[in-house]
């Protein structure tokens, strides 16, 4: 353990938060889709990946990073809405396994489509100039881009929270997640709400993918591992709980990051160990409602 | 008086079970119509089918000249059909104010929230004191008041109530039934499902008796109130 100072530990925890920020964005979307639509979205990783590739395509068209950051989530959100309307909607009310299988298949279609359009090898993705380099954050130098990722994720979480808590649409979403029938008998078209929720969930996945691209490049398979982690985060945080998704996302990020410092070969396993421990102690996750799955 | 709601040959199924087997009833403008019958007779299913919440149903449901059968529940509400379901169904996690706001969001009649809250406060003073309280923490009676307020802030033409007195203190039940009377005087038509038969018939204008998924008897409320034999046969538990 020699050479591991407190500062290094603190920096590693900070790195974990940046990683966790990406997981938070993924898990928020998954949790929203599950909490409201009881859709377990196996294509969430594919939407993440498509987010990065839409940004690649926009860059190819001459757009700059900031334009991509704004439009990639919106475009992918629109794609998500199309998927909801055409593919998912006919399956509502048929049990949880139908949309699960559909999105599972859909993810392969999306990955294959990207392979055909962009090739099977990964594409590097430049960090915009202003975000290159490192900044002194008191405990040591930390990559600016990672700080930026934390900031964007925090802004997205705050924005989502304000939207859900402070707008009429958010009120409908919160009510609809708990009792869609009551929302319907009060004259509100729940179907349209579900469409919007799907757009938000997939848009958040795209934002996560686009933010991750400068860190690791874009590849057709980039969503696979993050999907597994997002599942863990959603389960640990509690299915359908947004606060749970945020806390669990950051926790998992930090655990991965610390594990890779102390025992790199255990980094992936540590997440699933964490999930197992949480599930044994608290089967519904941190903030999940007991019995949601029954 | 013209019919506001006409139901003819209405059938409904839950899965393979054929629950409603040709329900016929009519509600006229300005009336309180009671729908009574013992547990499992099909009263709740009747209201749910009229509201458009039952997946498989047939027959004719005409409301204010509009055929409802092909329309989804939220459109039926916007046409002026209010519904207070069984067990109140107060949405957990929302405050009293948010519950009222939810009732107002899709309302065809646009009124400022402040005006509506003031109005609710005069009718349900207890709710006004608890506007920012989580609604689910209130007593059963207060929750029922909220469920009624939530369904009426959009000023429905016809209000359907499913056992509003269930599990509520008798003094509040009396208060609630007085309110229904005032609502009728104010121009709201009411279709009332009740286990509290005596109280409902004393308030109502006409009554239908249900049994086995169909209407088995129809009379003026006063006549049925005096008809011990019919009440004994279909409503005793
Ligand atoms: N969700 C459901 N699935 C299957 N059967 C149901 C369901 N709800 C009610 N039923 C059946 O339909 C019949 C009528 O029920 P209901 O309309 O609730 O009667 P009431 O309101 O008069 O007590 C009963 O036999 C009941 O068991
Ligand atoms: Mg009933």
Coordinates of C-alpha atoms and ligand atoms in Angstrom, one line a residue:
Chain A
X1 CA 0.0 0.0 0.0
X2 CA 3.0 2.3 0.0
X3 CA 2.7 5.3 -2.2
X4 CA -1.0 5.7 -1.6
X5 CA -1.3 9.0 0.1
X6 CA -4.5 10.7 1.3
X7 CA -4.3 13.1 -1.6
X8 CA -4.1 10.3 -4.1
X9 CA -7.0 8.6 -2.4
X10 CA -9.0 11.8 -2.5
X11 CA -8.2 12.3 -6.2
X12 CA -9.2 8.7 -6.9
X13 CA -12.6 9.3 -5.1
X14 CA -13.0 12.4 -7.3
X15 CA -12.3 10.3 -10.4
X16 CA -14.9 8.0 -9.1
X17 CA -17.4 10.8 -8.9
X18 CA -16.8 11.7 -12.6
X19 CA -17.4 8.1 -13.5
X20 CA -20.4 8.0 -11.2
X21 CA -21.8 11.1 -12.9
X22 CA -22.1 9.2 -16.1
X23 CA -23.7 6.2 -14.3
X24 CA -26.1 8.6 -12.6
X25 CA -27.3 10.0 -16.0
X26 CA -27.8 6.4 -17.3
X27 CA -29.5 5.2 -14.1
X28 CA -31.8 8.2 -14.0
X29 CA -33.2 7.4 -17.4
X30 CA -33.6 3.7 -16.6
X31 CA -35.2 4.4 -13.3
X32 CA -37.6 6.9 -14.9
X33 CA -38.6 4.4 -17.6
X34 CA -39.0 1.6 -15.1
X35 CA -40.8 3.7 -12.4
X36 CA -43.3 5.1 -14.9
X37 CA -43.7 2.6 -17.7
X38 CA -42.4 -0.5 -16.0
X39 CA -40.2 -0.9 -19.0
X40 CA -36.9 -2.5 -18.3
X41 CA -34.9 -0.9 -21.1
X42 CA -32.3 -3.2 -22.3
X43 CA -31.6 -0.8 -25.2
X44 CA -30.5 1.9 -22.8
X45 CA -26.8 1.1 -23.4
X46 CA -27.5 1.3 -27.2
X47 CA -29.1 4.7 -26.8
X48 CA -26.0 5.8 -24.8
X49 CA -23.8 4.5 -27.7
X50 CA -26.0 6.2 -30.3
X51 CA -25.7 9.5 -28.4
X52 CA -21.9 9.3 -28.9
X53 CA -22.3 8.5 -32.5
X54 CA -24.8 11.2 -33.2
X55 CA -22.2 13.6 -31.8
X56 CA -19.6 12.0 -34.1
X57 CA -21.9 12.5 -37.0
X58 CA -22.6 16.1 -36.0
X59 CA -18.9 16.9 -35.6
X60 CA -18.5 15.4 -39.1
X61 CA -21.0 17.9 -40.4
X62 CA -18.9 20.7 -39.0
X63 CA -20.8 21.3 -35.7
X64 CA -18.7 22.1 -32.6
X65 CA -18.7 20.3 -29.3
X66 CA -21.2 22.5 -27.7
X67 CA -23.7 22.1 -30.5
X68 CA -23.3 18.3 -30.1
X69 CA -23.8 18.5 -26.4
X70 CA -27.1 20.3 -27.0
X71 CA -28.4 18.5 -30.0
X72 CA -27.2 14.8 -29.6
X73 CA -29.5 14.2 -26.5
X74 CA -32.4 15.9 -28.2
X75 CA -32.0 13.9 -31.5
X76 CA -31.7 10.7 -29.6
X77 CA -34.6 11.6 -27.3
X78 CA -36.7 12.0 -30.5
X79 CA -35.5 8.6 -31.7
X80 CA -36.5 7.3 -28.3
X81 CA -40.0 8.8 -28.6
X82 CA -40.4 7.2 -32.1
X83 CA -39.4 3.8 -30.6
X84 CA -41.9 4.3 -27.8
X85 CA -44.7 5.2 -30.1
X86 CA -44.1 2.5 -32.7
X87 CA -42.6 -0.4 -30.8
X88 CA -43.2 -0.2 -27.1
X89 CA -46.7 1.2 -26.9
X90 CA -48.4 -1.9 -28.3
X91 CA -46.8 -3.9 -25.5
X92 CA -48.2 -1.9 -22.5
X93 CA -50.3 -4.0 -20.2
X94 CA -48.8 -7.2 -21.4
X95 CA -46.3 -7.8 -18.6
X96 CA -42.8 -6.8 -18.0
X97 CA -41.1 -9.4 -20.2
X98 CA -42.5 -8.1 -23.6
X99 CA -40.8 -4.7 -23.6
X100 CA -37.7 -6.3 -22.0
X101 CA -37.3 -8.7 -24.9
X102 CA -38.2 -6.1 -27.5
X103 CA -35.6 -3.6 -26.2
X104 CA -33.1 -6.5 -25.9
X105 CA -33.5 -7.2 -29.6
X106 CA -33.6 -3.5 -30.5
X107 CA -30.2 -2.9 -28.9
X108 CA -28.7 -5.4 -31.3
X109 CA -30.4 -3.7 -34.2
X110 CA -29.0 -0.3 -33.1
X111 CA -25.5 -1.6 -32.6
X112 CA -25.5 -3.4 -36.0
X113 CA -26.8 -0.3 -37.7
X114 CA -24.0 1.8 -36.2
X115 CA -21.4 -0.8 -37.3
X116 CA -22.8 -0.6 -40.8
X117 CA -22.8 3.2 -40.9
X118 CA -19.6 4.0 -39.0
X119 CA -17.6 0.8 -39.1
X120 CA -16.7 -1.8 -36.5
X121 CA -13.7 -0.1 -35.1
X122 CA -13.8 2.6 -32.5
X123 CA -13.6 6.3 -33.3
X124 CA -11.6 8.7 -31.2
X125 CA -13.4 11.8 -30.0
X126 CA -11.4 15.0 -29.2
X127 CA -11.9 16.9 -26.0
X128 CA -12.7 20.5 -26.9
X129 CA -9.7 22.7 -26.4
X130 CA -11.0 24.7 -23.5
X131 CA -11.6 21.6 -21.5
X132 CA -8.2 20.1 -22.1
X133 CA -5.7 20.0 -19.3
X134 CA -5.8 19.7 -15.6
X135 CA -6.8 22.1 -12.8
X136 CA -5.6 22.3 -9.2
X137 CA -8.6 21.4 -7.1
X138 CA -6.7 21.7 -3.7
X139 CA -5.9 18.0 -3.3
X140 CA -4.0 17.8 -6.6
X141 CA -4.4 18.3 -10.3
X142 CA -7.6 16.9 -11.8
X143 CA -8.5 16.7 -15.5
X144 CA -10.8 19.7 -16.4
X145 CA -12.9 17.6 -18.7
X146 CA -13.8 15.3 -15.8
X147 CA -14.8 18.3 -13.7
X148 CA -16.9 19.4 -16.7
X149 CA -18.6 16.0 -16.8
X150 CA -19.5 16.2 -13.1
X151 CA -20.9 19.8 -13.7
X152 CA -23.0 18.8 -16.6
X153 CA -24.4 15.8 -14.8
X154 CA -25.2 17.9 -11.8
X155 CA -26.9 20.5 -14.0
X156 CA -28.9 17.7 -15.7
X157 CA -30.0 16.2 -12.4
X158 CA -31.0 19.7 -11.1
X159 CA -32.9 20.4 -14.3
X160 CA -34.7 17.1 -14.1
X161 CA -35.5 17.7 -10.5
X162 CA -36.9 21.1 -11.1
X163 CA -38.9 19.8 -14.1
X164 CA -40.4 17.0 -12.0
X165 CA -41.1 19.0 -8.9
X166 CA -41.9 22.5 -10.2
X167 CA -43.7 22.1 -13.5
X168 CA -47.3 20.9 -14.3
X169 CA -45.8 18.3 -16.6
X170 CA -43.6 17.0 -13.8
X171 CA -46.6 16.8 -11.5
X172 CA -48.3 14.6 -14.1
X173 CA -45.3 12.4 -14.4
X174 CA -45.0 11.9 -10.6
X175 CA -48.7 11.2 -10.3
X176 CA -48.7 9.0 -13.4
X177 CA -45.8 6.9 -12.0
X178 CA -47.9 6.1 -8.9
X179 CA -51.4 5.8 -10.3
X180 CA -51.8 6.3 -14.0
X181 CA -55.6 5.5 -13.9
X182 CA -56.2 8.5 -11.6
X183 CA -54.4 10.7 -14.0
X184 CA -56.5 9.5 -16.9
X185 CA -59.8 10.0 -15.1
X186 CA -58.7 13.6 -14.4
X187 CA -58.7 14.2 -18.2
X188 CA -55.0 13.8 -18.8
X189 CA -53.7 11.7 -21.7
X190 CA -51.2 9.4 -20.0
X191 CA -50.0 8.0 -23.3
X192 CA -48.6 11.4 -24.2
X193 CA -46.8 11.6 -20.9
X194 CA -45.2 8.2 -21.4
X195 CA -43.9 9.4 -24.8
X196 CA -42.3 12.4 -23.1
X197 CA -40.8 10.3 -20.4
X198 CA -39.3 7.9 -22.9
X199 CA -37.8 10.9 -24.7
X200 CA -36.3 12.2 -21.5
X201 CA -34.9 8.8 -20.5
X202 CA -33.2 8.1 -23.8
X203 CA -32.0 11.7 -24.1
X204 CA -30.2 11.4 -20.7
X205 CA -28.6 8.1 -21.9
X206 CA -27.4 10.0 -25.0
X207 CA -26.0 12.8 -22.9
X208 CA -24.1 10.2 -20.9
X209 CA -22.7 8.6 -24.0
X210 CA -21.7 11.9 -25.5
X211 CA -20.0 12.9 -22.3
X212 CA -18.2 9.6 -22.1
X213 CA -16.9 9.7 -25.7
X214 CA -13.9 12.1 -25.1
X215 CA -12.9 9.9 -22.2
X216 CA -12.9 6.6 -24.0
X217 CA -13.8 7.2 -27.7
X218 CA -16.9 5.9 -29.4
X219 CA -17.4 2.3 -30.3
X220 CA -20.4 0.3 -31.2
X221 CA -20.0 -1.8 -28.1
X222 CA -19.4 1.1 -25.7
X223 CA -22.9 0.8 -24.2
X224 CA -22.6 -2.9 -23.2
X225 CA -20.6 -2.6 -20.0
X226 CA -22.3 0.7 -19.0
X227 CA -25.7 -0.9 -19.4
X228 CA -24.7 -3.6 -16.9
X229 CA -23.4 -1.0 -14.5
X230 CA -26.6 1.1 -14.9
X231 CA -28.6 -1.9 -14.0
X232 CA -26.6 -2.3 -10.8
X233 CA -27.0 1.3 -10.0
X234 CA -30.8 1.3 -10.6
X235 CA -31.2 -1.8 -8.5
X236 CA -29.0 -0.5 -5.7
X237 CA -30.6 2.9 -5.7
X238 CA -34.1 1.3 -5.8
X239 CA -36.1 0.8 -9.0
X240 CA -38.0 4.0 -9.8
X241 CA -36.2 6.2 -7.3
X242 CA -34.4 9.2 -8.7
X243 CA -32.6 10.1 -5.5
X244 CA -31.6 6.5 -5.3
X245 CA -30.2 6.6 -8.8
X246 CA -28.1 9.7 -8.0
X247 CA -26.6 8.3 -4.7
X248 CA -26.1 4.8 -6.0
X249 CA -24.5 6.1 -9.2
X250 CA -21.9 8.1 -7.4
X251 CA -21.3 5.3 -4.9
X252 CA -20.7 2.8 -7.7
X253 CA -18.4 5.2 -9.5
X254 CA -16.3 5.6 -6.3
X255 CA -16.3 1.9 -5.6
X256 CA -15.1 1.1 -9.2
X257 CA -12.5 3.9 -8.9
X258 CA -11.1 2.8 -5.6
X259 CA -11.1 -0.9 -6.6
X260 CA -9.1 -0.1 -9.6
X261 CA -6.6 1.7 -7.4
X262 CA -6.2 -1.1 -4.9
X263 CA -7.1 -4.2 -6.9
X264 CA -7.5 -3.4 -10.6
X265 CA -8.5 -7.0 -11.5
X266 CA -11.4 -6.7 -9.0
X267 CA -12.9 -3.4 -10.4
X268 CA -15.7 -5.0 -12.3
X269 CA -16.5 -7.7 -9.8
X270 CA -16.6 -5.1 -7.0
X271 CA -19.8 -3.6 -8.4
X272 CA -21.7 -6.8 -8.4
X273 CA -20.4 -7.6 -5.0
X274 CA -21.8 -4.3 -3.9
X275 CA -25.1 -5.1 -5.5
X276 CA -25.3 -8.5 -3.8
X277 CA -24.6 -7.0 -0.4
X278 CA -27.2 -4.3 -0.8
X279 CA -29.8 -6.7 -2.1
X280 CA -29.3 -9.1 0.8
X281 CA -29.6 -6.3 3.4
X282 CA -32.3 -4.3 1.5
X283 CA -33.9 -6.1 -1.4
X284 CA -35.7 -3.0 -2.6
X285 CA -32.5 -0.9 -2.8
X286 CA -31.8 2.3 -1.0
X287 CA -35.1 4.1 -1.9
X288 CA -37.1 1.6 -3.8
X289 CA -40.7 0.8 -2.8
X290 CA -41.0 -2.7 -1.5
X291 CA -43.0 -5.0 -3.7
X292 CA -42.7 -2.9 -6.8
X293 CA -41.8 -6.0 -8.8
X294 CA -44.6 -8.2 -7.5
Chain B
X1 CA -86.3 16.2 -18.2
X2 CA -83.8 15.1 -20.9
X3 CA -81.4 12.2 -20.3
X4 CA -77.8 13.4 -19.7
X5 CA -76.4 9.9 -19.6
X6 CA -78.0 6.9 -21.3
X7 CA -76.6 3.4 -20.9
X8 CA -78.1 0.6 -23.1
X9 CA -77.1 -3.0 -23.1
X10 CA -73.7 -2.4 -21.6
X11 CA -71.6 -5.5 -21.2
X12 CA -68.1 -5.7 -19.6
X13 CA -65.6 -8.4 -19.0
X14 CA -62.6 -8.9 -16.7
X15 CA -60.5 -11.4 -18.6
X16 CA -62.8 -14.3 -19.4
X17 CA -65.5 -13.4 -16.8
X18 CA -68.5 -11.7 -18.2
X19 CA -69.3 -9.3 -15.4
X20 CA -71.9 -6.8 -16.7
X21 CA -74.6 -8.5 -18.7
X22 CA -76.7 -5.8 -20.4
X23 CA -76.9 -2.9 -18.0
X24 CA -79.6 -0.3 -18.9
X25 CA -79.8 3.0 -17.0
X26 CA -80.4 6.7 -17.5
X27 CA -79.4 9.8 -15.6
X28 CA -81.3 13.0 -16.2
X29 CA -79.9 16.5 -15.8
X30 CA -80.1 17.8 -12.2
X31 CA -80.8 14.4 -10.6
X32 CA -79.1 12.3 -8.0
X33 CA -79.4 8.8 -9.1
X34 CA -78.5 6.0 -6.7
X35 CA -77.1 2.7 -7.8
X36 CA -77.3 0.1 -5.0
X37 CA -77.0 -3.6 -4.6
X38 CA -74.9 -6.0 -2.6
X39 CA -71.2 -6.6 -2.8
X40 CA -70.1 -8.0 -6.1
X41 CA -73.3 -7.0 -7.9
X42 CA -71.3 -5.0 -10.5
X43 CA -71.8 -1.4 -9.3
X44 CA -68.1 -0.5 -9.4
X45 CA -67.7 -2.2 -12.8
X46 CA -70.6 -0.2 -14.1
X47 CA -69.0 3.1 -13.2
X48 CA -65.6 2.0 -14.5
X49 CA -67.1 1.0 -17.8
X50 CA -69.0 4.3 -18.2
X51 CA -65.7 6.0 -17.4
X52 CA -63.8 3.9 -20.0
X53 CA -61.5 2.0 -17.6
X54 CA -62.6 -1.5 -18.5
X55 CA -60.6 -3.0 -21.4
X56 CA -63.4 -5.1 -22.9
X57 CA -66.9 -3.7 -23.0
X58 CA -69.8 -3.4 -25.5
X59 CA -73.1 -1.6 -25.6
X60 CA -74.2 2.0 -25.9
X61 CA -73.1 4.8 -23.5
X62 CA -74.3 8.2 -24.6
X63 CA -73.4 11.3 -22.6
X64 CA -74.8 14.7 -23.6
X65 CA -75.5 13.4 -27.1
X66 CA -71.9 12.0 -27.6
X67 CA -71.3 8.3 -28.0
X68 CA -68.6 7.6 -25.4
X69 CA -67.8 3.9 -26.2
X70 CA -65.0 4.7 -28.6
X71 CA -63.4 7.4 -26.5
X72 CA -60.6 7.0 -24.0
X73 CA -61.1 7.8 -20.3
X74 CA -59.4 11.1 -20.4
X75 CA -61.6 12.4 -23.2
X76 CA -64.7 11.2 -21.3
X77 CA -63.5 13.3 -18.4
X78 CA -63.0 16.3 -20.6
X79 CA -66.5 15.9 -21.9
X80 CA -67.8 16.5 -18.4
X81 CA -67.7 13.2 -16.7
X82 CA -66.2 13.3 -13.2
X83 CA -65.4 10.1 -11.2
X84 CA -64.5 9.5 -7.6
X85 CA -63.4 5.9 -7.5
X86 CA -63.6 3.4 -4.7
X87 CA -61.1 3.8 -1.9
X88 CA -60.4 7.4 -2.8
X89 CA -57.1 6.7 -4.5
X90 CA -55.2 9.7 -3.2
X91 CA -51.9 9.7 -5.0
X92 CA -49.0 9.1 -2.5
X93 CA -46.2 11.6 -2.4
X94 CA -48.3 14.5 -3.6
X95 CA -49.5 17.3 -1.4
X96 CA -53.2 18.4 -1.1
X97 CA -52.5 21.3 -3.3
X98 CA -50.8 19.1 -5.9
X99 CA -53.8 16.8 -5.9
X100 CA -56.1 19.7 -6.6
X101 CA -53.8 21.0 -9.3
X102 CA -53.9 17.6 -11.0
X103 CA -57.6 17.9 -11.1
X104 CA -57.3 21.3 -12.7
X105 CA -54.6 20.7 -15.3
X106 CA -56.8 19.2 -18.0
X107 CA -59.9 21.1 -17.1
X108 CA -61.9 22.4 -20.0
X109 CA -62.9 25.4 -17.9
X110 CA -59.7 27.3 -17.3
X111 CA -59.8 29.0 -13.9
X112 CA -56.8 30.4 -11.9
X113 CA -55.6 28.1 -9.2
X114 CA -56.0 30.8 -6.5
X115 CA -59.7 31.1 -7.3
X116 CA -60.2 27.4 -7.2
X117 CA -58.3 27.1 -3.9
X118 CA -60.4 29.8 -2.4
X119 CA -63.5 28.0 -3.6
X120 CA -62.3 24.7 -2.2
X121 CA -61.6 26.4 1.1
X122 CA -65.1 27.6 1.5
X123 CA -66.5 24.1 0.8
X124 CA -63.8 22.0 2.6
X125 CA -62.2 24.2 5.2
X126 CA -60.2 21.2 6.5
X127 CA -58.5 20.8 3.2
X128 CA -57.6 24.5 3.1
X129 CA -55.7 24.2 6.4
X130 CA -53.6 21.3 5.0
X131 CA -52.8 22.5 1.5
X132 CA -49.1 21.7 1.7
X133 CA -49.4 18.5 3.7
X134 CA -48.8 15.2 2.1
X135 CA -52.3 14.2 1.3
X136 CA -51.9 10.5 2.2
X137 CA -51.2 11.4 5.8
X138 CA -54.7 12.9 6.3
X139 CA -57.6 11.0 7.8
X140 CA -59.9 8.8 5.7
X141 CA -62.6 11.4 5.7
X142 CA -60.3 14.2 4.7
X143 CA -58.9 12.1 1.9
X144 CA -62.4 11.5 0.7
X145 CA -63.1 15.2 0.7
X146 CA -59.9 15.7 -1.3
X147 CA -60.9 13.0 -3.8
X148 CA -64.3 14.8 -4.3
X149 CA -62.6 18.2 -4.5
X150 CA -60.1 16.8 -7.0
X151 CA -62.8 15.5 -9.2
X152 CA -64.9 18.6 -9.0
X153 CA -62.5 21.5 -9.5
X154 CA -62.9 21.0 -13.3
X155 CA -66.7 21.5 -12.8
X156 CA -67.9 18.2 -14.3
X157 CA -71.5 18.0 -15.5
X158 CA -72.0 14.5 -14.1
X159 CA -70.2 13.3 -11.1
X160 CA -70.0 9.6 -10.4
X161 CA -69.2 8.6 -6.8
X162 CA -68.3 5.1 -5.7
X163 CA -69.1 4.4 -2.1
X164 CA -68.0 7.8 -0.8
X165 CA -69.1 7.0 2.8
X166 CA -67.0 3.9 3.1
X167 CA -64.9 3.9 6.2
X168 CA -65.7 7.4 7.2
X169 CA -67.0 8.7 10.6
X170 CA -70.8 9.1 10.6
X171 CA -70.7 12.8 11.4
X172 CA -68.6 13.4 8.3
X173 CA -70.9 11.2 6.2
X174 CA -73.8 13.4 7.0
X175 CA -71.8 16.5 6.1
X176 CA -70.8 14.9 2.8
X177 CA -74.3 14.0 1.9
X178 CA -75.5 17.5 2.6
X179 CA -72.7 18.6 0.3
X180 CA -74.1 16.3 -2.5
X181 CA -77.5 17.9 -2.0
X182 CA -76.0 21.4 -2.4
X183 CA -74.0 20.2 -5.5
X184 CA -77.3 19.1 -7.0
X185 CA -78.9 22.4 -6.2
X186 CA -75.9 24.0 -7.9
X187 CA -76.5 22.2 -11.1
X188 CA -74.2 19.1 -10.8
X189 CA -75.9 15.8 -11.7
X190 CA -74.8 12.8 -9.6
X191 CA -74.7 9.1 -10.0
X192 CA -74.1 7.7 -6.6
X193 CA -73.1 4.1 -5.7
X194 CA -73.7 3.5 -2.0
X195 CA -73.8 0.7 0.6
X196 CA -75.3 3.2 3.0
X197 CA -78.7 2.5 1.3
X198 CA -81.0 4.4 3.7
X199 CA -79.0 7.6 3.5
X200 CA -78.5 7.4 -0.2
X201 CA -82.2 6.9 -0.9
X202 CA -83.2 9.7 1.4
X203 CA -81.1 12.0 -0.6
X204 CA -81.5 10.7 -4.2
X205 CA -84.3 11.2 -6.7
X206 CA -84.3 7.8 -8.4
X207 CA -82.6 4.5 -7.8
X208 CA -81.5 1.4 -9.7
X209 CA -80.9 -1.9 -8.0
X210 CA -78.2 -4.1 -9.3
X211 CA -77.7 -7.9 -8.9
X212 CA -75.6 -10.4 -10.8
X213 CA -74.2 -7.8 -13.3
X214 CA -77.6 -6.4 -14.4
X215 CA -80.3 -3.9 -13.3
X216 CA -83.0 -5.8 -11.5
X217 CA -85.2 -3.0 -10.1
X218 CA -85.8 0.7 -10.8
X219 CA -87.9 3.1 -8.7
X220 CA -88.2 6.5 -7.2
X221 CA -85.9 6.8 -4.3
X222 CA -88.8 7.5 -1.9
X223 CA -90.7 4.5 -3.1
X224 CA -87.7 2.2 -2.7
X225 CA -86.9 3.6 0.7
X226 CA -90.4 2.3 1.8
X227 CA -90.1 -1.0 -0.1
X228 CA -88.6 -3.2 2.6
X229 CA -89.0 -6.4 0.6
X230 CA -86.8 -5.2 -2.3
X231 CA -84.2 -3.7 0.0
X232 CA -84.1 -6.9 2.0
X233 CA -83.8 -9.1 -1.1
X234 CA -81.1 -7.2 -2.9
X235 CA -79.2 -5.1 -0.4
X236 CA -79.0 -7.0 2.8
X237 CA -75.6 -8.3 3.6
Ligands
LIG1 N1 -60.3 -6.7 -11.5 C1 -61.2 -7.7 -11.5 N2 -60.9 -8.9 -12.1 C2 -61.8 -9.9 -12.1 N3 -63.0 -9.9 -11.6 C3 -63.4 -8.7 -11.0 C4 -62.5 -7.6 -10.9 N4 -63.1 -6.6 -10.2 C5 -64.3 -7.1 -9.9 N5 -64.5 -8.4 -10.3 C6 -65.7 -9.2 -10.2 O1 -66.7 -8.5 -10.8 C7 -67.9 -8.6 -10.1 C8 -68.5 -7.3 -9.8 O2 -67.6 -6.5 -9.0 P1 -67.9 -5.0 -8.7 O3 -68.2 -4.3 -9.9 O4 -66.7 -4.6 -7.9 O5 -69.1 -5.1 -7.7 P2 -69.6 -4.1 -6.6 O6 -69.0 -2.8 -6.8 O7 -71.1 -4.0 -6.9 O8 -69.3 -4.7 -5.3 C9 -67.6 -9.4 -8.8 O9 -67.9 -10.7 -9.0 C10 -66.1 -9.3 -8.7 O10 -65.6 -10.4 -8.1
LIG2 MG1 -67.7 -1.7 -5.5

